[in-house]
Amino acid sequence: MGGNCCWRRLMQHSCVRAFRKHFSISSLTSTRIVTPPTSKNFNTQNNLQNLNQLQFSEKDIIKWNTQITNYMRRGHFESALELFHSMPSRTVVTWNSMISGYLCNRRFRDAHQMFDKMPMRDLFSWNLMLNGYVLHQNLASARWFFEKMPVRDIVSWNTMLSGYARGGFVDEARELFARMPRKNSISWNGMIAAYVQNGRVNEAALLFESRGGWELVSWNCLMGGYVKANRLVEAREIFDRMPDRDEVSWNTMISAYAQNEQLSEAHSLFMKCPSRDAFTWTAMVSGYIQNGRLDEARRVFDQMPQKGVVSWNSIIAGYVYNNSINVARELFEAMPTRSISSWNTMISGYAQRGDIQEARNLFNMMQERNSISWSAMIAGYAQSSRSEEALLLFAKMHRNGERSNRSVYTCVLSTCADTGVLELGMQMHGQVTKIGYESATYVGNALVAMYCKCGSIHKANCAFKGILEKNTVSWNTMIVGYARHGFGLQALAVFESMTKCGTRADYTTMVAVLSACAHAGLVDRAKQYFYAMYSDYGVVPSPRHYTCMIDLLGRSGNLDEAQNLVRNMPFSPDAATWGALLGAAKVHGNIELAEKAAEKIFEMEPDNSGMYVLLSNLYAVSGRWYDVRQMRLKMRDKGVKKVPGYSWLEVQNKIHTFAAGDTCHPEKDRIYSFLEELESRMKQDGYVSSIKLVLHDVDEEEKEHMLKYHSERLAVAYGILTLTKDKPIRVMKNLRICEDCHTAIKHISKLEGRLIIVRDSNRFHHFKQGECSCGDYW
C-alpha cells in the first residue's frame, strides 16, 4: 500500500504539471481558426487521400496536434503518422506529441527514430525520451541518455530516480539522489518509497528522521514498509506520530492488525476511525475470516452501511473455505452485482467439496469467464478423477481463445500424469515451452512429475534440469521418480546434490529416499539415512518413514528385525505399517506372521479389500483352499468388494483399456490369436506359468488359461501389434502386477526385442532383453 502507490502518485502529478505547462505556451500559427480534421469529418481511409485539396495554410496547428494525440490515444498510430507527414508546418509540440503517442503505445523504437529526426528539441523532448528509456526498462541506456542531456531539470532527475527505484537499484538511486542540485518533495518522497519498495525499511527510517516537513504520502509509505516487514510496533509508532491521517493511514494499520491475528487492536482502531470507507469495513471482515471467526465477520458485514463487490466476495469466500457452501450460495444469490471473482469462488468451492456437477452448472451460467474460471473447473474435474472431462474442457478453452495460465497448464500436466497419456503431455510441454513457462518452478515440477508417471524418466530428468529455481518439491519429485522406476542409486545421487546445493530435506524427501533404497534393496544405505534422519537433516521420523524401513527389512528377508522395529516404534503401528509386514510375510511364505498382520489390519480397516486378497494369495500359494474360501465368505459377509484390475495404454492419442479376459475390445480376436502364438514361443524360451497364484481351486489347464489373459498381457500384446518397434510400450495398471505376468513380460521383451514399461500401483518395471529394472525385487 505504501511504496509503489506513493511514488506513482508523485510522478503522475509531476508529469501532469509539466505537460500542462508545455502545451499551454504554444501559440497559434494562424489568426484565422479553421475546423481541423476530426473523427467526424476526417476519415483516414476515405478522406486522407484528398488532404492535398484542403487549404493547409489555414490549419490551426494546435488543433492538428490535438488530432494526432487523439489518434495515438486510440492506438491509431499509422493515422497519426500520416497526419503528421501531411502537415505543412510543425512545431516542437507536434514532434513531442508523436513521441509521446508512440511511447504510450509501447513503440519505443518508433519514438526514438522520431526523436532522432527532430530539427529542434526542447527540454520536454529530452524528458519524454528519458521516460521512454525508463519505461522500456533499459536503465543503462537511460543513464547514458541522462548524462548526455544538454540541460536537466527536476523532472529529469526524478524520472531517473524513479527508474532506479522501480528496477530495484536502490544504491544507484541513492547516489543519484545525493548528486541532485535541487530536490523537491517528489525527490524526497520518492527516495523513501525506493527504500520501502525494496525492503530496506531501516534506511528509509534513517532518511525520514533526517529532516522534517514530510508529506502525508511519505508517512503512509514508511508505515506501510514496517507493515510489510511485519514490524507492527514500529508501524504503530509512525501512525501515532502522524500529524494528519487519511483513510489510507487508518486502513493500513487496521488491516495490518487484522491480518496478524491482533483483532482486538484492529477493532479498537476501527471504532476510533473518524471515517470508515468500504476498505475499512472489508479489512475487519477479512481479518475475522482469516482468523476463523466467521460469526464476527458476518456481524461486521451485516452492519456495513454500503457493501461493495469486494466485501461480498470476502464473506462468501469465508463461508466457502469454512465448508459452509450452502450459506455461501445464499449470499451469492443475494449479491446485487457479481464479479467474475464471485463466480470463481463459488465454482472452486463446489469443485473442492466434490460437487463437480453444481460447479459445472455455475460455470455454464457465467456470462464472462477468465483463465481462473477455466482453471478452477479443470482442476475440479482432475481432482474428481474425471480426467477425460478435464482434458476436453481444456481443449474447449483453447477453442474459445482463452489464454491458459500457469495454473491451467500445471493442472492439465498433472491429469496427463495420472492417466499416463504421454503423447498429450509432450504436446503440453511444447505449448509451455513456446509460451516460456517451461523453466517456471510450478510448471517445471508438473512436467517432471508427468514424465516420471508416464514412464519417461530420461525426459523427466531433462525437464528437471531446465527448472531455473528448483524448490523442495522439484527435488522430491525427481527423487521419487527415480525411486519408482527402480533407479535407486540415481535417486540417491539427486538427493546428495540436493543437500549440497543447500535445499533442506523435508518429510517427503526422506520418504522418497527410503523408498529409493527399498525399491533397489539398499538395506545398509537405508539404515544409514533412517537413523541419521533427525541429526543430519532435522526430520523427525514419522509412521510413514518406519513403514518404509519395515517394508525394506521384511522384503530383504530380515523379518525378525522388521518385527522388532514395529514393536519399538514410538507410536502405535497403523494399517500401512501392518500392511508392509503382511506384504513381506507373503514374499517369504510366513503364514503365521501374515495372519497376525492381517488381523491387525482388519481391526483398523475392515473394508480394506487389498489385504483380504493378499492373504488369500498366500493361502492359495500354500494350497490352503479352505482358507481361501473362508476369506471369500468373510469378504462377502462384510460387503467388501475386490477392486477389479485393469490396464491401459495410449495409442495414437487414444486410451485403450483392458480387463482380465476382456472380450469388448474391437480387435480382441487379433489380440487373443497373437497371445496364443506368443505363449507357445515363450514356453520354448523356458517360461513356466505360476499356476499357484490363481485363487481358484481348478485344474492346472484352466489355471494357465486364466493367467494367459490378464489385463496387462492383453495391453502389452496390443501395444506390440500397433506400435512401431522404435517406440516403447507403456502400460499402466491400477493394481500391482502379478508375479506370473512379470515373468511372462520378461520373456516377451526378449522374444519381441521391445522395451516394455509397466507402471503398476507401486512402481515402474522396465522390461528389456528378458530383464526387469526391479531386479525381481518389488
mmCIF file of N, CA and C in Angstrom, residues 521-529 552:
data_model
loop_
_atom_site.group_PDB
_atom_site.id
_atom_site.type_symbol
_atom_site.label_atom_id
_atom_site.label_comp_id
_atom_site.label_asym_id
_atom_site.label_seq_id
_atom_site.Cartn_x
_atom_site.Cartn_y
_atom_site.Cartn_z
ATOM 1 N N GLY A 521 16.639 -52.343 -2.948
ATOM 2 C CA GLY A 521 17.177 -53.317 -1.998
ATOM 3 C C GLY A 521 18.435 -52.860 -1.295
ATOM 4 N N LEU A 522 18.611 -51.540 -1.119
ATOM 5 C CA LEU A 522 19.804 -50.981 -0.481
ATOM 6 C C LEU A 522 19.581 -50.888 1.026
ATOM 7 N N VAL A 523 19.701 -52.018 1.701
ATOM 8 C CA VAL A 523 19.351 -52.098 3.128
ATOM 9 C C VAL A 523 20.284 -51.247 3.975
ATOM 10 N N ASP A 524 21.599 -51.380 3.775
ATOM 11 C CA ASP A 524 22.547 -50.655 4.618
ATOM 12 C C ASP A 524 22.430 -49.137 4.435
ATOM 13 N N ARG A 525 22.257 -48.691 3.177
ATOM 14 C CA ARG A 525 22.110 -47.256 2.938
ATOM 15 C C ARG A 525 20.847 -46.738 3.610
ATOM 16 N N ALA A 526 19.779 -47.535 3.541
ATOM 17 C CA ALA A 526 18.518 -47.126 4.159
ATOM 18 C C ALA A 526 18.682 -46.958 5.667
ATOM 19 N N LYS A 527 19.372 -47.883 6.298
ATOM 20 C CA LYS A 527 19.595 -47.785 7.761
ATOM 21 C C LYS A 527 20.395 -46.530 8.083
ATOM 22 N N GLN A 528 21.387 -46.256 7.250
ATOM 23 C CA GLN A 528 22.219 -45.071 7.481
ATOM 24 C C GLN A 528 21.379 -43.798 7.450
ATOM 25 N N TYR A 529 20.511 -43.671 6.444
ATOM 26 C CA TYR A 529 19.664 -42.482 6.328
ATOM 27 C C TYR A 529 18.614 -42.436 7.437
ATOM 28 N N LEU A 552 11.224 -52.495 3.696
ATOM 29 C CA LEU A 552 12.548 -52.827 3.170
ATOM 30 C C LEU A 552 13.158 -54.021 3.907
#
